[in-house]
Coordinates of N, CA and C in Angstrom, one line a residue:
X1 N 0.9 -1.2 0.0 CA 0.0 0.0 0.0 C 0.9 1.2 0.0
X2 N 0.7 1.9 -0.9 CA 1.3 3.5 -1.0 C 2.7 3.0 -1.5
X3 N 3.8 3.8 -1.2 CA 5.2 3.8 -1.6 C 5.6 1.9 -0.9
X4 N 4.9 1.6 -0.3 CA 5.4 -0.2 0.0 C 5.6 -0.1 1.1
X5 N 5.1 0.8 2.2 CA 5.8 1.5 3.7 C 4.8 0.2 4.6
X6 N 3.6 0.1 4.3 CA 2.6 -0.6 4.6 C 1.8 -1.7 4.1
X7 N 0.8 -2.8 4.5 CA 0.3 -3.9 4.0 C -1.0 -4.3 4.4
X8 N -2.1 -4.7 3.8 CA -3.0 -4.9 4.3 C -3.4 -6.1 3.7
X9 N -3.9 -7.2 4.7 CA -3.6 -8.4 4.4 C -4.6 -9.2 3.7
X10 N -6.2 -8.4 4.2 CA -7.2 -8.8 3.9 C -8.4 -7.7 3.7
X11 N -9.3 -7.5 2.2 CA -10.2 -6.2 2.4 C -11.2 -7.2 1.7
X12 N -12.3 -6.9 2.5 CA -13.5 -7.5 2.3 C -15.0 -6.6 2.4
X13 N -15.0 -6.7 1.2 CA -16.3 -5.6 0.5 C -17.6 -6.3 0.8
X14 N -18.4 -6.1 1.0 CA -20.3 -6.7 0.9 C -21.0 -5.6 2.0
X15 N -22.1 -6.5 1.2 CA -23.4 -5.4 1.7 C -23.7 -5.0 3.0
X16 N -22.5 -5.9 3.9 CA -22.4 -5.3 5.3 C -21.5 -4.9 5.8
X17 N -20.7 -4.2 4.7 CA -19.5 -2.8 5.2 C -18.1 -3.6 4.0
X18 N -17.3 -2.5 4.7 CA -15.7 -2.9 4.4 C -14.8 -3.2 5.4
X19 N -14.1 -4.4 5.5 CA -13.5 -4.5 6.9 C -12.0 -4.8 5.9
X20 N -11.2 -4.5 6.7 CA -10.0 -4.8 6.5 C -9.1 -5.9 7.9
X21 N -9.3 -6.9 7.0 CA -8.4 -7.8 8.3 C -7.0 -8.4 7.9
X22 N -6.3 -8.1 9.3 CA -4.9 -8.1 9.8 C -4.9 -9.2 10.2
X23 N -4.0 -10.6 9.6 CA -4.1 -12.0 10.0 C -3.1 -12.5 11.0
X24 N -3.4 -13.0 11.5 CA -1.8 -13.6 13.3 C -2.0 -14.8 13.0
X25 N -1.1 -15.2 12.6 CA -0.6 -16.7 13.4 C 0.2 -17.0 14.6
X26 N -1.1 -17.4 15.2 CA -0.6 -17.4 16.8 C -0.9 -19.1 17.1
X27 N -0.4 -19.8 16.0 CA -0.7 -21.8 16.7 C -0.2 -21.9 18.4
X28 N -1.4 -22.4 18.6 CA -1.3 -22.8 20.3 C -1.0 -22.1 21.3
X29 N -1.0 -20.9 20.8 CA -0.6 -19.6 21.8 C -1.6 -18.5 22.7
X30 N -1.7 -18.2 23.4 CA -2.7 -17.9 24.7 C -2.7 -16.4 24.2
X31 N -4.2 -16.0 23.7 CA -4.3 -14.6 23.3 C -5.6 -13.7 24.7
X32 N -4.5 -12.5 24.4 CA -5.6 -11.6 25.6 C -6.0 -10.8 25.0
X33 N -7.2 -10.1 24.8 CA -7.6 -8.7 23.9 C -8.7 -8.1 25.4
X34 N -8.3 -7.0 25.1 CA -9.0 -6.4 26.0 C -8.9 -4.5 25.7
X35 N -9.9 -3.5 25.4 CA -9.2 -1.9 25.4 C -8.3 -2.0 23.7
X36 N -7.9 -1.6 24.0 CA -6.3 -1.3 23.3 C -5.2 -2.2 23.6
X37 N -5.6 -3.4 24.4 CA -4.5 -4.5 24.6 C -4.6 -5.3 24.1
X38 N -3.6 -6.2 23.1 CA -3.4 -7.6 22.3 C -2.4 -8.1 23.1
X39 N -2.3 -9.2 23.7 CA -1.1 -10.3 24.4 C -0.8 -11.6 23.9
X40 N 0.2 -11.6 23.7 CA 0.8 -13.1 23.1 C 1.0 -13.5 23.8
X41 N 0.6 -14.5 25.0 CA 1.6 -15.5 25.7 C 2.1 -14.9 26.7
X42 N 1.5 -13.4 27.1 CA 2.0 -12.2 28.1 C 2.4 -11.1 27.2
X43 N 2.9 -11.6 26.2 CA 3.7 -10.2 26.4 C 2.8 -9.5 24.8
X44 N 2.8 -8.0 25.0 CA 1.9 -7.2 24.4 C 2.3 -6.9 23.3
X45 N 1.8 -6.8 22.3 CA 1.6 -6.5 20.3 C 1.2 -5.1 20.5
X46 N 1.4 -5.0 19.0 CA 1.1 -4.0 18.3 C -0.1 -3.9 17.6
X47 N -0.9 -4.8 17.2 CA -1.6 -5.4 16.3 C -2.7 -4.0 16.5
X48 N -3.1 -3.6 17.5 CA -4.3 -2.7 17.5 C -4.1 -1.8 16.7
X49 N -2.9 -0.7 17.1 CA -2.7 0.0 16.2 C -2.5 -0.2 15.1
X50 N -1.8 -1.1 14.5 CA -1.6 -1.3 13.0 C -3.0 -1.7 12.5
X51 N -3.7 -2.3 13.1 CA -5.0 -3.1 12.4 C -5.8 -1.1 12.2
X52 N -5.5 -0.7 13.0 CA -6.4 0.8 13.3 C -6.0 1.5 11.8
X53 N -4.4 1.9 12.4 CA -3.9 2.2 11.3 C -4.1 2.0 9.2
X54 N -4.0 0.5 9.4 CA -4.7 -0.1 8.1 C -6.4 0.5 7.5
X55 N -6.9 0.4 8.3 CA -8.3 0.6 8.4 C -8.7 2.2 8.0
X56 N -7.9 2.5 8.4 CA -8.0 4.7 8.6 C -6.7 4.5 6.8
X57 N -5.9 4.1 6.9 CA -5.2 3.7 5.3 C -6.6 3.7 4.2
X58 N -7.1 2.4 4.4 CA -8.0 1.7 3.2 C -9.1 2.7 3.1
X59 N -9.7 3.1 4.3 CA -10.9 4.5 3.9 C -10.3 5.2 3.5
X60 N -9.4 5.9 3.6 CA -9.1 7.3 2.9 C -8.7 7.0 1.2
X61 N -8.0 5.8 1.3 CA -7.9 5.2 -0.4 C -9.4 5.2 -1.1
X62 N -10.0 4.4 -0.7 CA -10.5 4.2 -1.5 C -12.1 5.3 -0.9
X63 N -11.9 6.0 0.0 CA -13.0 7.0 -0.2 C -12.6 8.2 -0.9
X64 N -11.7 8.3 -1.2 CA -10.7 8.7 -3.0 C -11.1 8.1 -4.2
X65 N -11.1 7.3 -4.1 CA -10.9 6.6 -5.5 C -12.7 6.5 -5.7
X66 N -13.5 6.7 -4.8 CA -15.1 6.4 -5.2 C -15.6 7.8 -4.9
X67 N -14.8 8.7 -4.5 CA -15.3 9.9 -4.4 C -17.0 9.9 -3.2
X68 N -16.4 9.3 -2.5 CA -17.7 9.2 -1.2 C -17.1 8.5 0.0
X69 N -17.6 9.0 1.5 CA -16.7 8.4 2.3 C -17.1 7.1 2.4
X70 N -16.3 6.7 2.5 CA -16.3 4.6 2.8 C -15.6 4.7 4.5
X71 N -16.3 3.8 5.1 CA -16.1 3.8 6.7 C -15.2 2.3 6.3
X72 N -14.1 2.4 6.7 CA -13.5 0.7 6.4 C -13.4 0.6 8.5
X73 N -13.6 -0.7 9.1 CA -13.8 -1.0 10.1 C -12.6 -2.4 9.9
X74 N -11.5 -2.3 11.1 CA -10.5 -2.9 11.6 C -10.9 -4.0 12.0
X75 N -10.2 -5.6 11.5 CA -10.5 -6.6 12.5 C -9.4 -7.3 12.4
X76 N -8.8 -7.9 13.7 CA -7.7 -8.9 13.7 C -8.4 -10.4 13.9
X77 N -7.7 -11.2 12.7 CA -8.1 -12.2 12.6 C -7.2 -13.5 13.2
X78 N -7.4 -13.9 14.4 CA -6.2 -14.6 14.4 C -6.1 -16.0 14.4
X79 N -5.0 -16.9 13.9 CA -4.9 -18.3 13.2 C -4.6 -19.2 14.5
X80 N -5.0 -20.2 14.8 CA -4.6 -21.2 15.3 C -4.6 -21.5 16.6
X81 N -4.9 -19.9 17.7 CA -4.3 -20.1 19.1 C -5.0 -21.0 20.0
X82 N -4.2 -21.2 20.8 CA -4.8 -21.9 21.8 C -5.7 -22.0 22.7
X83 N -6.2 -20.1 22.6 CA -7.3 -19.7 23.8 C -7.3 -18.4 23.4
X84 N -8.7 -18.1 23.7 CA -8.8 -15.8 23.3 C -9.5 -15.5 24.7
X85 N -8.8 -15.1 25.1 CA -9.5 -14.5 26.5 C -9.9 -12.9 26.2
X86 N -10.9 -12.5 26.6 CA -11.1 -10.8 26.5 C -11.3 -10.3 28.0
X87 N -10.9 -9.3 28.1 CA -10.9 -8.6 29.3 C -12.0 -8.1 29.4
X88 N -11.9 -7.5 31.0 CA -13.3 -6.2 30.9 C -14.1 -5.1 30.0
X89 N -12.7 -4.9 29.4 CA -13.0 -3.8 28.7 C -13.1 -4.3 27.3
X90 N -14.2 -3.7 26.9 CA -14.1 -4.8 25.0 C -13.2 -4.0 24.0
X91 N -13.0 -4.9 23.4 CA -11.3 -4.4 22.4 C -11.9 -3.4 21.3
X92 N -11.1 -2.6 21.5 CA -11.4 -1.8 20.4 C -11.3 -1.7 18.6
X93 N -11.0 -3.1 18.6 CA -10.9 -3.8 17.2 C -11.2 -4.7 17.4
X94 N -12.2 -4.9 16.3 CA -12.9 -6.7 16.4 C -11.8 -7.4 16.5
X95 N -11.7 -8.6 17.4 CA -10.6 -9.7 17.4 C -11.9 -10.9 17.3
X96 N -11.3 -11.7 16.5 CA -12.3 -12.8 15.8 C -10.8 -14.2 15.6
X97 N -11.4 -15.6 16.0 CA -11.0 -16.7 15.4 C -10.8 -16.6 13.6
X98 N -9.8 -17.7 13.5 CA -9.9 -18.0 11.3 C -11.1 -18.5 11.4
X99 N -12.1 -19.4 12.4 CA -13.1 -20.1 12.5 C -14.5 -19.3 12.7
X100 N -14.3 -18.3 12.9 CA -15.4 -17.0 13.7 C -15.9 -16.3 12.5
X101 N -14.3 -16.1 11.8 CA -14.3 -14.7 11.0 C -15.8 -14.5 10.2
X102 N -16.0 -16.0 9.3 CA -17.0 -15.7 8.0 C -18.4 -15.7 8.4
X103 N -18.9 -16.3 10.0 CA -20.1 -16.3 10.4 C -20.0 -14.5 10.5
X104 N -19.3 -14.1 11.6 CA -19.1 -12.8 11.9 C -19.5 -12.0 11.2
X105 N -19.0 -11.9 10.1 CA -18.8 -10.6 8.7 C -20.7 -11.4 8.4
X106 N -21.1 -12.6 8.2 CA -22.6 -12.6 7.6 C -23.5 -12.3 8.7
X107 N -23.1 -11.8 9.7 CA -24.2 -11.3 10.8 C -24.7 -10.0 11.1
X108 N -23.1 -9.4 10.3 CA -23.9 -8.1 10.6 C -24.3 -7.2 9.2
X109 N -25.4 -6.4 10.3 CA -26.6 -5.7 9.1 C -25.7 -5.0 7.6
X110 N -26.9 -5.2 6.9 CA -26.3 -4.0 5.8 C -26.0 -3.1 6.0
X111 N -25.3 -2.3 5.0 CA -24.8 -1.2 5.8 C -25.1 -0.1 4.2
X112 N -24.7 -1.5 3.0 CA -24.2 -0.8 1.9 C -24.9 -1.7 0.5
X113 N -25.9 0.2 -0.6 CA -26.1 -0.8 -1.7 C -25.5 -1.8 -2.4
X114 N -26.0 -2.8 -3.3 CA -25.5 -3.4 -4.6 C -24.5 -2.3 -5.3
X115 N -25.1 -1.1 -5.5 CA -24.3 -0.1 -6.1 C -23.0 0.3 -5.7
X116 N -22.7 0.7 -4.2 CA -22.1 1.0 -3.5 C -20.9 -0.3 -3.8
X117 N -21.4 -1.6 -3.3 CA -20.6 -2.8 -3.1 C -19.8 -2.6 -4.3
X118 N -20.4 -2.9 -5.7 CA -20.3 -2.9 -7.5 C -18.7 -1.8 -7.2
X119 N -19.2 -0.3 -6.9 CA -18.2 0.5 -7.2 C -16.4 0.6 -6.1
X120 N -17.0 0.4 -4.8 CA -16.0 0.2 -4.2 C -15.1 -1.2 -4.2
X121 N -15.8 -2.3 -5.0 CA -14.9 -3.2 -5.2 C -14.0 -3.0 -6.6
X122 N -15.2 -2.1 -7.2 CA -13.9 -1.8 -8.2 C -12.7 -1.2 -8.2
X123 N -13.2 -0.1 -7.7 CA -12.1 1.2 -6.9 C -11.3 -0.1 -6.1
X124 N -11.4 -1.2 -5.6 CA -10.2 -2.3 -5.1 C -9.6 -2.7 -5.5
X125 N -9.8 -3.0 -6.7 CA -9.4 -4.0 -8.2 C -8.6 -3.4 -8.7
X126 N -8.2 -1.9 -8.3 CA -7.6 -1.1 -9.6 C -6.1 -0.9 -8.5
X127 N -5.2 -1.0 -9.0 CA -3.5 -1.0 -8.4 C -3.4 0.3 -7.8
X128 N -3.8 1.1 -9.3 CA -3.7 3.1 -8.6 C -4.3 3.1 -7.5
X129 N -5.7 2.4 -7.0 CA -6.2 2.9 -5.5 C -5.0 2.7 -4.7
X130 N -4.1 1.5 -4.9 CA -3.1 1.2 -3.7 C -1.8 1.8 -3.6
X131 N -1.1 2.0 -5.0 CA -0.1 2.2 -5.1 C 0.4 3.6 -5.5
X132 N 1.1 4.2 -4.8 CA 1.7 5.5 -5.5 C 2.1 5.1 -7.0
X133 N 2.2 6.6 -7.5 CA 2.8 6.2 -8.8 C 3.9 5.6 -9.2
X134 N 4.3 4.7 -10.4 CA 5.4 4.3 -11.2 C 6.5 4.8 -10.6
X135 N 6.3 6.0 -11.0 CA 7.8 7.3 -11.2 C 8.3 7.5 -10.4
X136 N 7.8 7.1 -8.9 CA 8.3 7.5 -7.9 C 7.7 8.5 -7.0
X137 N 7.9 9.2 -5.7 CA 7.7 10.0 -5.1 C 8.3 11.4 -5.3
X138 N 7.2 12.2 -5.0 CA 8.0 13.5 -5.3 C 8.3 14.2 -3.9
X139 N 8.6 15.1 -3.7 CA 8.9 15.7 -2.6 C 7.9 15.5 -1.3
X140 N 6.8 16.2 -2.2 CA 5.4 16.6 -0.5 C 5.2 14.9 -0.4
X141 N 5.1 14.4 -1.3 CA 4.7 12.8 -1.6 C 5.7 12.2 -0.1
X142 N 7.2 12.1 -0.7 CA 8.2 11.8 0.4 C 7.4 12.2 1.9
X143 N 7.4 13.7 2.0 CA 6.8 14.5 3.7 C 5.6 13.7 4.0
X144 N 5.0 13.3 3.1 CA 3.8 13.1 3.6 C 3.6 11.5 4.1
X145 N 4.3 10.8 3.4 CA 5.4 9.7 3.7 C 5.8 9.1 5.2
X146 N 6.8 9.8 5.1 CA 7.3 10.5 6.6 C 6.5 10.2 7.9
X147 N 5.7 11.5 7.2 CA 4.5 12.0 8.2 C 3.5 10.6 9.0
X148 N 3.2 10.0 7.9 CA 2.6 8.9 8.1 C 3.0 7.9 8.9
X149 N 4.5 7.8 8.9 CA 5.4 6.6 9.6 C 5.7 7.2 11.0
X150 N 5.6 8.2 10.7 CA 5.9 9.0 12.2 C 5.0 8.9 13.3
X151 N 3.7 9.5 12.7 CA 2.1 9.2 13.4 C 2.2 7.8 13.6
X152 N 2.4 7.0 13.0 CA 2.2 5.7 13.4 C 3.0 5.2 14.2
X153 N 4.2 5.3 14.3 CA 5.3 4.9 15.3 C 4.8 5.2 16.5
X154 N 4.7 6.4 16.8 CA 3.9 7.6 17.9 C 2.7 7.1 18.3

């Protein structure tokens, strides 16, 4: 996505929204979600932010490229683990099973026409929605670049 700074692993268009999902392989491994917390086995990821990040990426692309806002909604999808515990506080990014994921996405309501679906999947299809241009980056292109890597670090 963009200059290649970023990656989004999974974007799935239908008549009940746009989610972008972030995939873990976590075989046999003890998951905690809770707020803003993802834990592997204790110790704490990143995954929130990047899944956030990706999500706030894919809207702004492609509510570009369709010229209307598209809400794209964050979910971590994760592979294999041994256990998902959630805390008190509910996670601020859907966290879903590989096993969860496709019931999940068919449950919830429409959100979006045939029309809608038709145009934003195309606006997906097309490389320009993702990629900067051929030629390279120009200057503001670079800053804005930057900018982006920096917010996100932060």
């Amino acid at each position: 996505v963009g200059a290649g700074e970023a990656d989004i692993d999974h974007v799935v268009i239908g008549p009940n929204g746009v989610f972008t999902l972030n995939t873990k392989n976590h075989a046999g491994k003890r998951i905690f979600v809770g707020g803003r917390t993802f834990m592997v086995n204790g110790v704490k990821q990143h995954f929130v932010r990047n899944s956030e990040f990706e999500a706030t990426r894919a809207s702004r692309l492609l509510s570009a490229a369709v010229h209307e806002t598209i809400e794209v909604r964050p979910v971590i999808v994760v592979v294999g683990a041994a256990s998902i515990a959630v805390g008190r506080t509910a996670p601020v990014v859907e966290v879903r099973s590989s096993g969860q994921i496709g019931r999940w996405l068919q449950k919830r309501k429409p959100v979006l026409s045939y029309d809608q679906v038709v145009r934003i999947a195309q606006a997906a299809g097309q490389r320009g929605t993702w990629h900067s241009a051929e030629g390279g980056l120009d200057d503001t292109q670079r800053h804005v670049v930057r900018f982006e890597r920096l917010r996100r670090d932060i």
